[in-house]
Short mmCIF file of C-alpha atoms in Angstrom, two decimals:
data_model
loop_
_atom_site.label_atom_id
_atom_site.label_comp_id
_atom_site.label_asym_id
_atom_site.label_seq_id
_atom_site.Cartn_x
_atom_site.Cartn_y
_atom_site.Cartn_z
CA MET K 1 -19.56 19.49 -4.42
CA PRO K 2 -18.11 16.28 -5.55
CA ILE K 3 -20.40 14.02 -7.67
CA GLU K 4 -22.10 11.31 -5.55
CA LEU K 5 -21.09 7.90 -7.15
CA SER K 6 -23.12 4.73 -7.44
CA LEU K 7 -21.71 1.53 -6.14
CA VAL K 8 -20.88 0.33 -9.69
CA GLN K 9 -18.99 3.53 -10.38
CA LYS K 10 -17.16 3.37 -7.08
CA ILE K 11 -16.18 -0.17 -8.07
CA ALA K 12 -14.92 1.08 -11.33
CA VAL K 13 -13.09 3.87 -10.00
CA TRP K 14 -11.47 1.93 -7.23
CA ALA K 15 -10.75 -1.27 -8.98
CA ILE K 16 -7.64 -0.67 -10.79
CA PRO K 17 -6.00 1.62 -8.20
CA VAL K 18 -6.59 -1.11 -5.45
CA ILE K 19 -5.31 -4.01 -7.24
CA PHE K 20 -2.13 -2.34 -8.65
CA ALA K 21 -1.43 -0.75 -5.27
CA ILE K 22 -1.45 -4.09 -3.55
CA THR K 23 0.22 -6.28 -6.18
CA VAL K 24 2.85 -3.70 -7.12
CA HIS K 25 3.61 -3.50 -3.42
CA GLU K 26 4.54 -7.15 -3.31
CA ALA K 27 6.55 -7.37 -6.54
CA ALA K 28 8.72 -4.67 -5.22
CA HIS K 29 9.62 -6.85 -2.42
CA GLY K 30 10.82 -9.43 -4.96
CA TYR K 31 12.75 -7.13 -7.06
CA ALA K 32 14.33 -5.83 -4.09
CA ALA K 33 15.23 -9.20 -2.90
CA ARG K 34 16.48 -10.31 -6.34
CA ALA K 35 18.70 -7.13 -6.37
CA LEU K 36 20.19 -8.21 -3.05
CA GLY K 37 20.91 -11.68 -3.83
CA ASP K 38 17.80 -13.65 -3.44
CA ARG K 39 16.10 -15.20 -6.27
CA THR K 40 13.32 -17.16 -4.54
CA ALA K 41 10.47 -15.00 -5.97
CA GLN K 42 11.78 -15.47 -9.44
CA MET K 43 12.03 -19.17 -9.31
CA LEU K 44 8.46 -19.20 -8.13
CA GLY K 45 7.18 -17.04 -10.89
CA ARG K 46 6.44 -14.27 -8.39
CA LEU K 47 8.79 -11.63 -9.73
CA SER K 48 6.13 -10.07 -12.11
CA LEU K 49 3.96 -7.02 -12.21
CA ASN K 50 0.94 -9.28 -13.54
CA PRO K 51 -1.72 -8.60 -10.98
CA ILE K 52 -3.07 -12.31 -11.45
CA ARG K 53 0.29 -13.80 -10.00
CA HIS K 54 -0.09 -11.74 -6.65
CA ILE K 55 -3.96 -11.69 -6.08
CA ASP K 56 -5.27 -13.19 -2.89
CA PRO K 57 -9.01 -13.62 -3.50
CA VAL K 58 -9.74 -12.48 0.13
CA GLY K 59 -7.28 -9.78 0.51
CA THR K 60 -7.17 -8.22 -2.87
CA ILE K 61 -10.81 -8.56 -3.68
CA LEU K 62 -13.29 -9.54 -1.11
CA VAL K 63 -12.07 -7.35 1.78
CA PRO K 64 -11.49 -4.15 -0.16
CA GLY K 65 -14.88 -4.78 -1.91
CA LEU K 66 -16.67 -5.46 1.37
CA LEU K 67 -15.01 -2.14 3.12
CA LEU K 68 -15.92 -0.14 -0.21
CA LEU K 69 -19.60 -1.31 -0.08
CA LEU K 70 -19.75 -0.52 3.80
CA GLY K 71 -17.81 2.53 3.61
CA GLY K 72 -15.00 1.60 6.18
CA PHE K 73 -11.39 2.01 6.38
CA LEU K 74 -10.16 0.80 2.95
CA PHE K 75 -7.18 -1.39 2.72
CA GLY K 76 -6.17 -4.91 1.69
CA TRP K 77 -3.45 -7.26 0.96
CA ALA K 78 -1.80 -9.75 -1.83
CA LYS K 79 -0.12 -13.17 -1.53
CA PRO K 80 3.17 -12.31 0.25
CA VAL K 81 6.29 -12.73 -1.99
CA PRO K 82 8.46 -15.52 -0.77
CA VAL K 83 12.14 -14.05 0.52
CA ASP K 84 14.93 -16.42 1.97
CA TYR K 85 17.02 -14.35 4.05
CA ARG K 86 19.72 -17.06 3.85
CA ASN K 87 20.39 -15.90 0.16
CA LEU K 88 21.18 -12.26 1.21
CA LYS K 89 24.59 -11.05 1.94
CA HIS K 90 23.64 -9.00 5.08
CA PRO K 91 20.55 -10.61 6.23
CA ARG K 92 19.28 -8.29 8.90
CA ARG K 93 20.09 -5.06 6.71
CA ASP K 94 18.81 -6.54 3.54
CA MET K 95 15.50 -7.74 5.14
CA ALA K 96 15.05 -4.21 6.11
CA LEU K 97 15.69 -2.95 2.77
CA VAL K 98 13.66 -5.66 1.12
CA ALA K 99 10.61 -4.71 3.59
CA ALA K 100 11.09 -0.89 2.82
CA ALA K 101 10.75 -1.37 -0.86
CA GLY K 102 7.00 -2.15 -0.48
CA PRO K 103 6.03 1.04 1.14
CA LEU K 104 8.34 3.02 -1.20
CA SER K 105 6.67 1.52 -4.20
CA ASN K 106 3.28 2.92 -2.69
CA GLY K 107 4.84 6.24 -2.29
CA LEU K 108 5.94 6.39 -5.77
CA MET K 109 2.58 5.16 -7.14
CA ALA K 110 0.85 7.92 -5.24
CA ILE K 111 3.04 10.40 -7.04
CA GLY K 112 2.33 8.59 -10.30
CA TRP K 113 -1.50 9.00 -9.78
CA GLY K 114 -1.02 12.64 -8.48
CA LEU K 115 0.72 13.29 -11.88
CA LEU K 116 -2.26 11.83 -13.73
CA LEU K 117 -4.62 13.93 -11.62
CA LYS K 118 -2.91 17.01 -12.40
CA LEU K 119 -2.94 16.00 -16.17
CA ALA K 120 -6.63 15.69 -16.02
CA LEU K 121 -7.15 18.77 -14.34
CA VAL K 122 -5.13 20.81 -16.84
CA VAL K 123 -5.95 19.34 -20.14
CA GLY K 124 -9.25 17.67 -19.53
CA SER K 125 -12.98 18.75 -19.07
CA ALA K 126 -15.02 18.37 -16.07
CA ASP K 127 -17.21 15.66 -17.46
CA GLY K 128 -16.92 12.44 -19.31
CA ILE K 129 -13.70 10.42 -19.09
CA TRP K 130 -11.46 13.03 -17.66
CA MET K 131 -13.77 13.50 -14.80
CA GLY K 132 -13.69 9.84 -14.44
CA LEU K 133 -9.74 9.90 -14.29
CA ARG K 134 -9.90 12.55 -11.78
CA TYR K 135 -11.86 10.13 -9.47
CA MET K 136 -9.50 7.23 -10.25
CA ALA K 137 -6.35 9.31 -9.71
CA VAL K 138 -7.85 10.57 -6.38
CA ALA K 139 -8.52 6.88 -5.43
CA GLY K 140 -5.10 5.96 -6.45
CA ILE K 141 -3.39 8.54 -4.17
CA ILE K 142 -5.60 7.37 -1.28
CA ILE K 143 -5.11 3.63 -1.34
CA ASN K 144 -1.31 3.97 -2.14
CA LEU K 145 -0.67 6.40 0.73
CA VAL K 146 -2.91 4.36 3.18
CA LEU K 147 -0.91 1.18 2.41
CA MET K 148 2.27 3.03 2.49
CA VAL K 149 1.62 4.45 6.04
CA LEU K 150 -0.13 1.20 7.28
CA ASN K 151 2.71 -0.84 6.32
CA LEU K 152 5.20 1.38 7.93
CA LEU K 153 3.71 0.85 11.50
CA PRO K 154 6.37 -0.54 13.41
CA LEU K 155 4.61 -3.93 13.99
CA PRO K 156 5.81 -7.36 12.86
CA PRO K 157 5.08 -8.69 10.27
CA LEU K 158 4.28 -5.36 8.86
CA ASP K 159 6.98 -3.89 6.70
CA GLY K 160 7.56 -1.12 9.39
CA GLY K 161 8.27 -3.86 11.97
CA ARG K 162 10.77 -5.62 9.73
CA VAL K 163 12.45 -2.30 8.92
CA LEU K 164 12.89 -1.48 12.67
CA THR K 165 14.03 -5.02 13.46
CA GLY K 166 16.86 -4.31 10.92
CA LEU K 167 17.83 -1.04 12.67
CA LEU K 168 17.71 -2.26 16.28
CA PRO K 169 20.82 -3.66 17.92
CA ALA K 170 21.03 -7.60 17.46
CA ARG K 171 19.92 -8.28 20.97
CA ALA K 172 16.84 -5.75 20.95
CA ALA K 173 16.03 -7.03 17.37
CA TYR K 174 15.69 -10.59 18.41
CA GLN K 175 13.29 -9.73 21.38
CA TYR K 176 11.46 -7.68 19.19
CA ALA K 177 11.14 -10.13 16.36
CA LYS K 178 9.42 -12.40 19.01
CA LEU K 179 6.16 -10.24 18.45
CA GLU K 180 5.85 -11.40 14.83
CA PRO K 181 3.60 -14.56 15.60
CA TYR K 182 1.04 -11.95 17.54
CA GLY K 183 1.44 -9.21 15.01
CA MET K 184 -1.56 -9.96 12.82
CA PHE K 185 -3.74 -10.45 15.91
CA ILE K 186 -2.67 -7.23 17.19
CA LEU K 187 -3.33 -5.44 13.81
CA LEU K 188 -6.78 -7.15 13.73
CA GLY K 189 -7.63 -5.92 17.13
CA LEU K 190 -6.66 -2.21 15.83
CA VAL K 191 -9.17 -2.84 12.91
CA LEU K 192 -11.97 -4.23 15.06
CA ILE K 193 -11.94 -1.42 17.63
CA PRO K 194 -13.84 1.35 16.09
CA GLY K 195 -11.77 4.50 15.23
CA LEU K 196 -8.56 3.30 16.66
CA LEU K 197 -6.54 2.33 13.49
CA SER K 198 -7.91 5.51 11.87
CA ALA K 199 -6.78 7.52 14.68
CA ILE K 200 -3.29 6.22 14.54
CA MET K 201 -3.03 6.83 10.89
CA PHE K 202 -4.80 10.04 10.78
CA TRP K 203 -1.74 12.46 11.24
CA PRO K 204 0.98 10.46 9.21
CA LEU K 205 -1.81 10.13 6.34
CA ALA K 206 -2.75 13.94 6.59
CA ILE K 207 0.89 15.05 6.34
CA ALA K 208 1.67 12.64 3.55
CA GLU K 209 -1.36 13.75 1.46
CA SER K 210 -0.81 17.56 2.00
CA THR K 211 2.81 17.22 1.10
CA LEU K 212 2.09 15.30 -1.96
CA TYR K 213 -0.57 17.69 -3.22
CA ALA K 214 1.63 20.65 -2.35
CA LEU K 215 4.78 19.25 -4.35
CA LEU K 216 2.62 18.78 -7.23
CA GLY K 217 0.80 22.10 -6.93
CA LEU K 218 -2.57 20.57 -6.60
CA ASN K 219 -5.70 21.73 -4.52
CA ALA K 220 -7.05 18.59 -2.78
CA SER K 221 -10.36 20.20 -1.88
CA SER K 222 -11.12 21.06 -5.52
CA ALA K 223 -9.74 18.13 -7.42
CA LEU K 224 -13.30 16.55 -7.83
CA MET K 225 -15.37 19.63 -8.14
CA PRO K 226 -17.19 19.84 -11.30
CA GLY K 227 -16.32 22.94 -13.38
CA THR K 228 -12.65 23.13 -11.85
#
């Protein structure tokens, strides 16, 4: 069985993956926007991979910390990167691409953590720093896949909602975008109703995780087993 971690060990394992998963997600929006013509994030000093520039004390530290302590559904957020659609050449299409950049970055980070897990399993021992890296890599895979799937839900102002707005015909997109002022309340309702958000995300997460482990030739059930 996997080793039972103390609270301090859990914080040590999850802190780096959570902070980078959230902040790189936001930075990806800024880099995508710059590539498509909008330099707002760059002018405001937000076009950076430095987590300090993106950390939201509540969404990046307090909420994930409390959820980790309580054993709840782990997620969080950073300060949103500002994007001015008026600077984009094709606003509807480009806003969809900017939105998609965040979940895409989480998918790529999940692959990166998977490669670290594979390295730790192949060349490392089952104790000491290598076992710690295994736990951190698994945490990195989990939080990035959770953020990827969560943000792809087709609910404005989540990234999936903005992607769908960019794909819909103009009239339907206009009507759909009217949901945005209520989107966070809807999401909060999904979070507060026990088990509802987990049920919605279960199969997409399961498919994403099994696909990632299969592509990297990893066995999820034995990754944290001592002696493997």
